[in-house]
Amino acid sequence: MKAPLRALWESRAPRDRAIIAVLAIVLGAALYAALVQTASRARTQLGASVATLRLQSVRLDQQAGEFERMRAAPALTASKTELRALVQARAGEAGLSHALVRVDAPDPDQVMVVFGAVAFAPWLNWVDDLNSQHIRLETCRIESMSTPGLVSVTATLVRAKPQ
């Protein structure tokens, strides 16, 4: 195998051999430059990925700590107060009772409320307050009114079940 290639190489004129050698060197240098550029780009992308993964790792550690803290917390104790009365009382404390059109209680742990025209921010604060009382928003339909900041709300609230 070596002899036929050597014979082919030596059969070329010295000028052709020089041109082939120079072209081979130029081609090798171009391939090397392309390889270095590709490796450099990949290294930069991996560096960015490492930073993102480190941030996600820290966040995951924080979430794991929060999960362990929540797991160690005592179980929820459901309020024995009737849910309908509790929701109406909280609406009154939040100053939303004037907008409360209807409160229906299909079962002891579920209440459907309808607000006519209520300011959105106080209503949202009221939902947060109920959430702190282990009453969560299950379904909700909010429609904007013609007056800026006012909405009409139809919502279903449920009492969180103890684990």
CSV table of N, CA and C in Angstrom, one decimal:
chain,number,residue,atom,x,y,z
A,1,MET,N,0.8,-1.2,0.0
A,1,MET,CA,0.0,0.0,0.0
A,1,MET,C,0.9,1.2,0.0
A,2,LYS,N,2.0,1.2,0.8
A,2,LYS,CA,2.8,2.3,0.9
A,2,LYS,C,3.6,2.6,-0.4
A,3,ALA,N,4.0,1.5,-1.1
A,3,ALA,CA,4.7,1.7,-2.3
A,3,ALA,C,3.9,2.3,-3.4
A,4,PRO,N,2.7,1.9,-3.7
A,4,PRO,CA,1.9,2.6,-4.8
A,4,PRO,C,1.7,4.1,-4.5
A,5,LEU,N,1.4,4.5,-3.2
A,5,LEU,CA,1.3,5.9,-2.9
A,5,LEU,C,2.6,6.6,-3.1
A,6,ARG,N,3.7,6.0,-2.7
A,6,ARG,CA,5.0,6.7,-2.8
A,6,ARG,C,5.3,6.8,-4.3
A,7,ALA,N,4.9,5.8,-5.1
A,7,ALA,CA,5.2,5.9,-6.5
A,7,ALA,C,4.3,6.9,-7.2
A,8,LEU,N,3.1,7.1,-6.7
A,8,LEU,CA,2.2,8.1,-7.3
A,8,LEU,C,2.7,9.5,-6.9
A,9,TRP,N,3.2,9.6,-5.6
A,9,TRP,CA,3.7,10.9,-5.2
A,9,TRP,C,5.0,11.3,-6.0
A,10,GLU,N,5.9,10.3,-6.2
A,10,GLU,CA,7.1,10.6,-6.9
A,10,GLU,C,6.9,10.8,-8.4
A,11,SER,N,5.8,10.3,-8.9
A,11,SER,CA,5.5,10.5,-10.3
A,11,SER,C,5.1,11.9,-10.6
A,12,ARG,N,4.7,12.7,-9.6
A,12,ARG,CA,4.3,14.0,-9.8
A,12,ARG,C,5.5,14.9,-10.0
A,13,ALA,N,5.3,16.0,-10.6
A,13,ALA,CA,6.3,17.0,-10.8
A,13,ALA,C,6.6,17.7,-9.5
A,14,PRO,N,7.8,18.2,-9.2
A,14,PRO,CA,8.1,18.8,-7.9
A,14,PRO,C,7.2,20.0,-7.7
A,15,ARG,N,6.8,20.7,-8.7
A,15,ARG,CA,5.9,21.9,-8.5
A,15,ARG,C,4.5,21.4,-8.1
A,16,ASP,N,4.0,20.3,-8.6
A,16,ASP,CA,2.7,19.7,-8.2
A,16,ASP,C,2.8,19.2,-6.8
A,17,ARG,N,3.9,18.6,-6.4
A,17,ARG,CA,4.1,18.1,-5.0
A,17,ARG,C,4.1,19.3,-4.1
A,18,ALA,N,4.7,20.4,-4.4
A,18,ALA,CA,4.7,21.6,-3.5
A,18,ALA,C,3.3,22.1,-3.4
A,19,ILE,N,2.6,22.2,-4.5
A,19,ILE,CA,1.2,22.8,-4.4
A,19,ILE,C,0.3,21.9,-3.6
A,20,ILE,N,0.4,20.5,-3.8
A,20,ILE,CA,-0.4,19.6,-3.0
A,20,ILE,C,0.0,19.7,-1.5
A,21,ALA,N,1.3,19.8,-1.2
A,21,ALA,CA,1.7,19.9,0.2
A,21,ALA,C,1.2,21.2,0.9
A,22,VAL,N,1.3,22.3,0.1
A,22,VAL,CA,0.7,23.6,0.7
A,22,VAL,C,-0.8,23.5,0.9
A,23,LEU,N,-1.5,23.0,-0.1
A,23,LEU,CA,-2.9,22.8,0.0
A,23,LEU,C,-3.3,21.9,1.2
A,24,ALA,N,-2.5,20.9,1.4
A,24,ALA,CA,-2.8,20.0,2.6
A,24,ALA,C,-2.6,20.7,3.9
A,25,ILE,N,-1.5,21.6,4.0
A,25,ILE,CA,-1.3,22.3,5.2
A,25,ILE,C,-2.4,23.4,5.4
A,26,VAL,N,-2.8,24.1,4.3
A,26,VAL,CA,-3.9,25.1,4.5
A,26,VAL,C,-5.2,24.4,4.9
A,27,LEU,N,-5.5,23.2,4.3
A,27,LEU,CA,-6.7,22.5,4.6
A,27,LEU,C,-6.6,22.0,6.1
A,28,GLY,N,-5.5,21.5,6.5
A,28,GLY,CA,-5.3,21.1,7.9
A,28,GLY,C,-5.5,22.3,8.9
A,29,ALA,N,-4.9,23.4,8.5
A,29,ALA,CA,-5.0,24.6,9.4
A,29,ALA,C,-6.5,25.1,9.5
A,30,ALA,N,-7.2,25.0,8.3
A,30,ALA,CA,-8.6,25.5,8.3
A,30,ALA,C,-9.5,24.5,9.2
A,31,LEU,N,-9.2,23.2,9.0
A,31,LEU,CA,-10.0,22.2,9.9
A,31,LEU,C,-9.7,22.4,11.4
A,32,TYR,N,-8.4,22.7,11.7
A,32,TYR,CA,-8.0,22.9,13.1
A,32,TYR,C,-8.7,24.2,13.6
A,33,ALA,N,-8.8,25.3,12.8
A,33,ALA,CA,-9.4,26.5,13.2
A,33,ALA,C,-10.9,26.3,13.5
A,34,ALA,N,-11.5,25.5,12.6
A,34,ALA,CA,-13.0,25.2,12.7
A,34,ALA,C,-13.2,24.4,14.0
A,35,LEU,N,-12.4,23.5,14.2
A,35,LEU,CA,-12.5,22.6,15.4
A,35,LEU,C,-12.3,23.5,16.7
A,36,VAL,N,-11.4,24.4,16.7
A,36,VAL,CA,-11.1,25.2,17.9
A,36,VAL,C,-12.3,26.2,18.1
A,37,GLN,N,-12.9,26.7,17.0
A,37,GLN,CA,-14.0,27.6,17.1
A,37,GLN,C,-15.2,26.9,17.7
A,38,THR,N,-15.5,25.7,17.2
A,38,THR,CA,-16.6,24.9,17.6
A,38,THR,C,-16.5,24.5,19.1
A,39,ALA,N,-15.3,24.1,19.5
A,39,ALA,CA,-15.0,23.8,20.9
A,39,ALA,C,-15.2,25.0,21.8
A,40,SER,N,-14.7,26.2,21.3
A,40,SER,CA,-14.9,27.4,22.1
A,40,SER,C,-16.3,27.7,22.3
A,41,ARG,N,-17.1,27.7,21.3
A,41,ARG,CA,-18.6,28.0,21.3
A,41,ARG,C,-19.3,27.0,22.3
A,42,ALA,N,-18.9,25.7,22.2
A,42,ALA,CA,-19.5,24.7,23.1
A,42,ALA,C,-19.1,25.0,24.5
A,43,ARG,N,-17.9,25.4,24.7
A,43,ARG,CA,-17.4,25.6,26.1
A,43,ARG,C,-18.2,26.8,26.7
A,44,THR,N,-18.4,27.9,25.9
A,44,THR,CA,-19.2,29.0,26.4
A,44,THR,C,-20.6,28.6,26.7
A,45,GLN,N,-21.3,27.8,25.9
A,45,GLN,CA,-22.6,27.4,26.1
A,45,GLN,C,-22.7,26.5,27.4
A,46,LEU,N,-21.7,25.6,27.6
A,46,LEU,CA,-21.7,24.8,28.8
A,46,LEU,C,-21.5,25.6,30.0
A,47,GLY,N,-20.6,26.7,29.9
A,47,GLY,CA,-20.4,27.5,31.1
A,47,GLY,C,-21.7,28.2,31.5
A,48,ALA,N,-22.5,28.7,30.5
A,48,ALA,CA,-23.8,29.3,30.8
A,48,ALA,C,-24.8,28.2,31.5
A,49,SER,N,-24.7,27.0,30.9
A,49,SER,CA,-25.6,25.9,31.5
A,49,SER,C,-25.2,25.6,32.9
A,50,VAL,N,-23.9,25.6,33.2
A,50,VAL,CA,-23.4,25.3,34.6
A,50,VAL,C,-24.0,26.3,35.5
A,51,ALA,N,-23.9,27.6,35.1
A,51,ALA,CA,-24.4,28.7,36.0
A,51,ALA,C,-25.9,28.5,36.3
A,52,THR,N,-26.7,28.2,35.2
A,52,THR,CA,-28.1,27.9,35.4
A,52,THR,C,-28.4,26.7,36.3
A,53,LEU,N,-27.6,25.7,36.1
A,53,LEU,CA,-27.8,24.5,36.9
A,53,LEU,C,-27.5,24.7,38.3
A,54,ARG,N,-26.4,25.5,38.6
A,54,ARG,CA,-26.1,25.8,40.0
A,54,ARG,C,-27.2,26.6,40.7
A,55,LEU,N,-27.8,27.5,39.9
A,55,LEU,CA,-28.9,28.3,40.5
A,55,LEU,C,-30.1,27.4,40.8
A,56,GLN,N,-30.4,26.5,39.8
A,56,GLN,CA,-31.5,25.5,40.0
A,56,GLN,C,-31.2,24.6,41.2
A,57,SER,N,-30.0,24.2,41.4
A,57,SER,CA,-29.6,23.4,42.5
A,57,SER,C,-29.8,24.1,43.8
A,58,VAL,N,-29.5,25.3,43.9
A,58,VAL,CA,-29.7,26.1,45.1
A,58,VAL,C,-31.2,26.2,45.4
A,59,ARG,N,-31.9,26.5,44.3
A,59,ARG,CA,-33.4,26.6,44.5
A,59,ARG,C,-34.0,25.3,44.9
A,60,LEU,N,-33.5,24.2,44.4
A,60,LEU,CA,-34.0,22.9,44.7
A,60,LEU,C,-33.7,22.5,46.2
A,61,ASP,N,-32.5,22.9,46.6
A,61,ASP,CA,-32.2,22.7,48.0
A,61,ASP,C,-33.1,23.5,49.0
A,62,GLN,N,-33.4,24.7,48.6
A,62,GLN,CA,-34.3,25.6,49.4
A,62,GLN,C,-35.7,24.9,49.4
A,63,GLN,N,-36.2,24.4,48.2
A,63,GLN,CA,-37.5,23.8,48.2
A,63,GLN,C,-37.5,22.5,49.0
A,64,ALA,N,-36.4,21.8,49.0
A,64,ALA,CA,-36.4,20.6,49.8
A,64,ALA,C,-36.5,20.9,51.2
A,65,GLY,N,-35.8,21.9,51.7
A,65,GLY,CA,-35.9,22.4,53.1
A,65,GLY,C,-37.3,22.8,53.4
A,66,GLU,N,-37.9,23.5,52.6
A,66,GLU,CA,-39.3,23.9,52.8
A,66,GLU,C,-40.2,22.7,52.9
A,67,PHE,N,-40.0,21.8,52.0
A,67,PHE,CA,-40.8,20.6,52.0
A,67,PHE,C,-40.7,19.8,53.3
A,68,GLU,N,-39.4,19.7,53.8
A,68,GLU,CA,-39.2,19.0,55.0
A,68,GLU,C,-39.9,19.8,56.2
A,69,ARG,N,-39.8,21.1,56.2
A,69,ARG,CA,-40.4,21.9,57.2
A,69,ARG,C,-41.9,21.7,57.2
A,70,MET,N,-42.5,21.7,56.0
A,70,MET,CA,-44.0,21.5,55.9
A,70,MET,C,-44.4,20.1,56.3
A,71,ARG,N,-43.5,19.1,56.0
A,71,ARG,CA,-43.8,17.7,56.4
A,71,ARG,C,-43.8,17.6,57.9
A,72,ALA,N,-42.9,18.3,58.6
A,72,ALA,CA,-42.8,18.2,60.0
A,72,ALA,C,-43.8,19.0,60.7
A,73,ALA,N,-44.5,19.9,60.0
A,73,ALA,CA,-45.5,20.8,60.7
A,73,ALA,C,-46.7,19.9,61.0
A,74,PRO,N,-47.5,20.3,62.0
A,74,PRO,CA,-48.6,19.5,62.4
A,74,PRO,C,-49.7,19.6,61.3
A,75,ALA,N,-50.5,18.6,61.3
A,75,ALA,CA,-51.6,18.5,60.2
A,75,ALA,C,-52.6,19.6,60.4
A,76,LEU,N,-53.3,20.0,59.3
A,76,LEU,CA,-54.3,21.0,59.4
A,76,LEU,C,-55.4,20.6,60.3
A,77,THR,N,-55.9,21.5,61.1
A,77,THR,CA,-57.1,21.3,61.9
A,77,THR,C,-58.2,22.1,61.3
A,78,ALA,N,-59.2,21.4,60.8
A,78,ALA,CA,-60.2,22.1,60.1
A,78,ALA,C,-61.1,22.9,61.1
A,79,SER,N,-61.5,24.1,60.8
A,79,SER,CA,-62.3,24.9,61.7
A,79,SER,C,-63.7,24.2,61.7
A,80,LYS,N,-64.2,24.2,62.9
A,80,LYS,CA,-65.5,23.6,63.1
A,80,LYS,C,-66.7,24.6,62.8
A,81,THR,N,-66.3,25.8,62.5
A,81,THR,CA,-67.3,26.8,62.2
A,81,THR,C,-67.9,26.5,60.8
A,82,GLU,N,-69.2,26.7,60.7
A,82,GLU,CA,-69.9,26.5,59.4
A,82,GLU,C,-69.2,27.4,58.3
A,83,LEU,N,-68.9,26.8,57.2
A,83,LEU,CA,-68.1,27.5,56.2
A,83,LEU,C,-68.9,28.7,55.6
A,84,ARG,N,-70.1,28.6,55.5
A,84,ARG,CA,-70.9,29.7,54.9
A,84,ARG,C,-70.9,30.9,55.9
A,85,ALA,N,-71.0,30.6,57.2
A,85,ALA,CA,-71.0,31.7,58.2
A,85,ALA,C,-69.6,32.3,58.2
A,86,LEU,N,-68.6,31.5,58.2
A,86,LEU,CA,-67.2,32.0,58.2
A,86,LEU,C,-66.9,32.8,57.0
A,87,VAL,N,-67.3,32.4,55.8
A,87,VAL,CA,-67.1,33.2,54.6
A,87,VAL,C,-67.8,34.6,54.7
A,88,GLN,N,-69.0,34.5,55.1
A,88,GLN,CA,-69.8,35.8,55.2
A,88,GLN,C,-69.1,36.7,56.3
A,89,ALA,N,-68.7,36.2,57.4
A,89,ALA,CA,-68.0,37.0,58.4
A,89,ALA,C,-66.7,37.6,57.9
A,90,ARG,N,-65.9,36.8,57.2
A,90,ARG,CA,-64.7,37.3,56.6
A,90,ARG,C,-65.0,38.4,55.5
A,91,ALA,N,-66.0,38.2,54.8
A,91,ALA,CA,-66.4,39.3,53.8
A,91,ALA,C,-66.8,40.6,54.5
A,92,GLY,N,-67.5,40.4,55.6
A,92,GLY,CA,-67.9,41.6,56.4
A,92,GLY,C,-66.7,42.3,56.9
A,93,GLU,N,-65.7,41.5,57.5
A,93,GLU,CA,-64.5,42.1,58.1
A,93,GLU,C,-63.6,42.8,57.0
A,94,ALA,N,-63.7,42.3,55.8
A,94,ALA,CA,-62.9,42.9,54.7
A,94,ALA,C,-63.6,44.0,54.0
A,95,GLY,N,-64.9,44.3,54.4
A,95,GLY,CA,-65.6,45.4,53.8
A,95,GLY,C,-66.2,45.0,52.5
A,96,LEU,N,-66.5,43.8,52.2
A,96,LEU,CA,-67.0,43.3,50.9
A,96,LEU,C,-68.4,42.9,51.0
A,97,SER,N,-69.0,42.9,52.2
A,97,SER,CA,-70.4,42.4,52.3
A,97,SER,C,-71.4,43.2,51.5
A,98,HIS,N,-71.1,44.5,51.2
A,98,HIS,CA,-72.0,45.3,50.4
A,98,HIS,C,-72.1,44.8,49.0
A,99,ALA,N,-71.1,44.2,48.5
A,99,ALA,CA,-71.0,43.7,47.1
A,99,ALA,C,-71.5,42.2,47.0
A,100,LEU,N,-71.6,41.6,48.2
A,100,LEU,CA,-72.0,40.1,48.2
A,100,LEU,C,-73.4,40.0,47.8
A,101,VAL,N,-73.7,39.4,46.6
A,101,VAL,CA,-75.0,39.2,46.1
A,101,VAL,C,-75.6,37.9,46.7
A,102,ARG,N,-74.8,36.8,46.7
A,102,ARG,CA,-75.4,35.5,47.0
A,102,ARG,C,-74.3,34.6,47.6
A,103,VAL,N,-74.7,33.8,48.6
A,103,VAL,CA,-73.8,32.8,49.2
A,103,VAL,C,-74.6,31.5,49.3
A,104,ASP,N,-74.2,30.5,48.6
A,104,ASP,CA,-74.9,29.2,48.6
A,104,ASP,C,-73.9,28.2,49.1
A,105,ALA,N,-74.4,27.3,49.9
A,105,ALA,CA,-73.6,26.2,50.5
A,105,ALA,C,-74.2,24.9,50.1
A,106,PRO,N,-73.7,24.3,48.9
A,106,PRO,CA,-74.2,23.0,48.5
A,106,PRO,C,-73.9,21.9,49.4
A,107,ASP,N,-72.7,22.0,50.1
A,107,ASP,CA,-72.4,21.0,51.2
A,107,ASP,C,-71.6,21.7,52.2
A,108,PRO,N,-71.3,21.0,53.4
A,108,PRO,CA,-70.7,21.7,54.5
A,108,PRO,C,-69.3,22.2,54.2
A,109,ASP,N,-68.6,21.6,53.3
A,109,ASP,CA,-67.2,22.1,53.0
A,109,ASP,C,-67.1,22.8,51.7
A,110,GLN,N,-68.2,23.3,51.1
A,110,GLN,CA,-68.1,24.1,49.9
A,110,GLN,C,-69.1,25.2,49.9
A,111,VAL,N,-68.7,26.4,49.4
A,111,VAL,CA,-69.5,27.5,49.3
A,111,VAL,C,-69.4,28.2,48.0
A,112,MET,N,-70.5,28.6,47.4
A,112,MET,CA,-70.4,29.4,46.1
A,112,MET,C,-70.8,30.8,46.5
A,113,VAL,N,-70.0,31.8,46.1
A,113,VAL,CA,-70.3,33.2,46.4
A,113,VAL,C,-70.4,33.9,45.1
A,114,VAL,N,-71.2,34.9,45.0
A,114,VAL,CA,-71.4,35.8,43.9
A,114,VAL,C,-71.3,37.2,44.4
A,115,PHE,N,-70.4,38.0,43.8
A,115,PHE,CA,-70.2,39.4,44.1
A,115,PHE,C,-70.7,40.2,42.9
A,116,GLY,N,-71.4,41.3,43.1
A,116,GLY,CA,-71.9,42.1,42.1
A,116,GLY,C,-70.7,43.0,41.5
A,117,ALA,N,-70.6,44.1,42.1
A,117,ALA,CA,-69.5,45.0,41.7
A,117,ALA,C,-68.6,45.2,42.9
A,118,VAL,N,-67.4,44.6,42.8
A,118,VAL,CA,-66.4,44.7,43.9
A,118,VAL,C,-65.1,45.1,43.4
A,119,ALA,N,-64.3,45.9,44.2
A,119,ALA,CA,-63.0,46.3,43.8
A,119,ALA,C,-62.1,45.0,43.8
A,120,PHE,N,-61.3,44.9,42.8
A,120,PHE,CA,-60.5,43.7,42.6
A,120,PHE,C,-59.5,43.5,43.7
A,121,ALA,N,-58.7,44.5,44.0
A,121,ALA,CA,-57.6,44.4,45.0
A,121,ALA,C,-58.2,43.9,46.4
A,122,PRO,N,-59.2,44.5,46.9
A,122,PRO,CA,-59.8,44.0,48.2
A,122,PRO,C,-60.3,42.6,48.1
A,123,TRP,N,-60.9,42.3,47.0
A,123,TRP,CA,-61.4,40.9,46.8
A,123,TRP,C,-60.2,39.9,46.8
A,124,LEU,N,-59.1,40.3,46.2
A,124,LEU,CA,-58.0,39.4,46.1
A,124,LEU,C,-57.4,39.2,47.5
A,125,ASN,N,-57.3,40.3,48.3
A,125,ASN,CA,-56.9,40.3,49.7
A,125,ASN,C,-57.8,39.4,50.5
A,126,TRP,N,-59.1,39.4,50.3
A,126,TRP,CA,-60.0,38.6,51.0
A,126,TRP,C,-59.8,37.1,50.7
A,127,VAL,N,-59.5,36.8,49.4
A,127,VAL,CA,-59.2,35.4,49.0
A,127,VAL,C,-57.9,34.9,49.7
A,128,ASP,N,-56.9,35.8,49.8
A,128,ASP,CA,-55.7,35.5,50.6
A,128,ASP,C,-56.0,35.2,52.0
A,129,ASP,N,-56.8,36.1,52.6
A,129,ASP,CA,-57.2,35.9,54.0
A,129,ASP,C,-57.9,34.5,54.2
A,130,LEU,N,-58.8,34.2,53.3
A,130,LEU,CA,-59.5,32.9,53.4
A,130,LEU,C,-58.5,31.7,53.2
A,131,ASN,N,-57.5,31.9,52.4
A,131,ASN,CA,-56.5,30.9,52.2
A,131,ASN,C,-55.7,30.7,53.5
A,132,SER,N,-55.5,31.7,54.2
A,132,SER,CA,-54.8,31.6,55.5
A,132,SER,C,-55.6,30.8,56.5
A,133,GLN,N,-56.9,30.8,56.3
A,133,GLN,CA,-57.9,30.1,57.2
A,133,GLN,C,-58.1,28.7,56.6
A,134,HIS,N,-57.3,28.2,55.7
A,134,HIS,CA,-57.4,26.9,55.0
A,134,HIS,C,-58.7,26.7,54.2
A,135,ILE,N,-59.1,27.9,53.6
A,135,ILE,CA,-60.2,27.8,52.7
A,135,ILE,C,-59.6,28.3,51.4
A,136,ARG,N,-59.8,27.4,50.4
A,136,ARG,CA,-59.1,27.7,49.1
A,136,ARG,C,-60.1,27.9,48.0
A,137,LEU,N,-59.7,28.7,47.0
A,137,LEU,CA,-60.5,29.0,45.9
A,137,LEU,C,-60.4,27.8,44.9
A,138,GLU,N,-61.6,27.2,44.6
A,138,GLU,CA,-61.6,26.0,43.8
A,138,GLU,C,-61.8,26.4,42.3
A,139,THR,N,-62.9,27.2,42.1
A,139,THR,CA,-63.1,27.7,40.7
A,139,THR,C,-63.5,29.2,40.9
A,140,CYS,N,-63.3,29.9,39.8
A,140,CYS,CA,-63.5,31.3,39.9
A,140,CYS,C,-63.8,31.9,38.5
A,141,ARG,N,-64.7,32.8,38.4
A,141,ARG,CA,-65.0,33.5,37.1
A,141,ARG,C,-65.1,35.0,37.4
A,142,ILE,N,-64.2,35.7,36.8
A,142,ILE,CA,-64.1,37.2,37.1
A,142,ILE,C,-64.4,37.9,35.8
A,143,GLU,N,-65.2,38.9,35.8
A,143,GLU,CA,-65.6,39.7,34.7
A,143,GLU,C,-65.3,41.1,35.0
A,144,SER,N,-64.7,41.9,34.2
A,144,SER,CA,-64.4,43.3,34.4
A,144,SER,C,-65.7,44.1,34.2
A,145,MET,N,-65.8,45.1,35.0
A,145,MET,CA,-67.0,46.0,34.8
A,145,MET,C,-66.6,47.2,34.0
A,146,SER,N,-67.5,48.1,33.7
A,146,SER,CA,-67.2,49.3,32.9
A,146,SER,C,-66.4,50.3,33.8
A,147,THR,N,-66.6,50.3,35.1
A,147,THR,CA,-65.8,51.1,36.0
A,147,THR,C,-64.5,50.5,36.2
A,148,PRO,N,-63.4,51.3,36.0
A,148,PRO,CA,-62.0,50.7,36.2
A,148,PRO,C,-61.8,50.2,37.6
A,149,GLY,N,-61.3,49.0,37.7
A,149,GLY,CA,-61.0,48.5,39.1
A,149,GLY,C,-62.1,47.6,39.7
A,150,LEU,N,-63.3,47.7,39.1
A,150,LEU,CA,-64.4,46.9,39.6
A,150,LEU,C,-64.6,45.6,38.8
A,151,VAL,N,-64.9,44.6,39.4
A,151,VAL,CA,-65.2,43.3,38.8
A,151,VAL,C,-66.4,42.6,39.4
A,152,SER,N,-67.0,41.7,38.6
A,152,SER,CA,-68.0,40.8,39.2
A,152,SER,C,-67.4,39.5,39.3
A,153,VAL,N,-67.7,38.8,40.4
A,153,VAL,CA,-67.0,37.5,40.7
A,153,VAL,C,-68.0,36.4,41.0
A,154,THR,N,-67.8,35.3,40.5
A,154,THR,CA,-68.5,34.1,40.9
A,154,THR,C,-67.5,33.1,41.2
A,155,ALA,N,-67.5,32.6,42.5
A,155,ALA,CA,-66.4,31.7,42.9
A,155,ALA,C,-66.9,30.6,43.8
A,156,THR,N,-66.2,29.5,43.7
A,156,THR,CA,-66.5,28.3,44.6
A,156,THR,C,-65.3,28.2,45.5
A,157,LEU,N,-65.6,28.2,46.8
A,157,LEU,CA,-64.6,28.1,47.9
A,157,LEU,C,-64.8,26.7,48.6
A,158,VAL,N,-63.7,26.1,48.9
A,158,VAL,CA,-63.8,24.8,49.6
A,158,VAL,C,-62.8,24.8,50.8
A,159,ARG,N,-63.2,24.1,51.8
A,159,ARG,CA,-62.4,23.9,53.0
A,159,ARG,C,-61.3,22.9,52.7
A,160,ALA,N,-60.1,23.2,53.1
A,160,ALA,CA,-59.0,22.3,52.9
A,160,ALA,C,-59.2,21.1,53.8
A,161,LYS,N,-59.0,19.9,53.2
A,161,LYS,CA,-59.2,18.7,54.0
A,161,LYS,C,-57.9,18.4,54.8
A,162,PRO,N,-58.0,18.0,56.0
A,162,PRO,CA,-56.8,17.6,56.8
A,162,PRO,C,-56.2,16.4,56.2
A,163,GLN,N,-54.9,16.3,56.3
A,163,GLN,CA,-54.2,15.1,55.7
A,163,GLN,C,-54.2,14.0,56.6
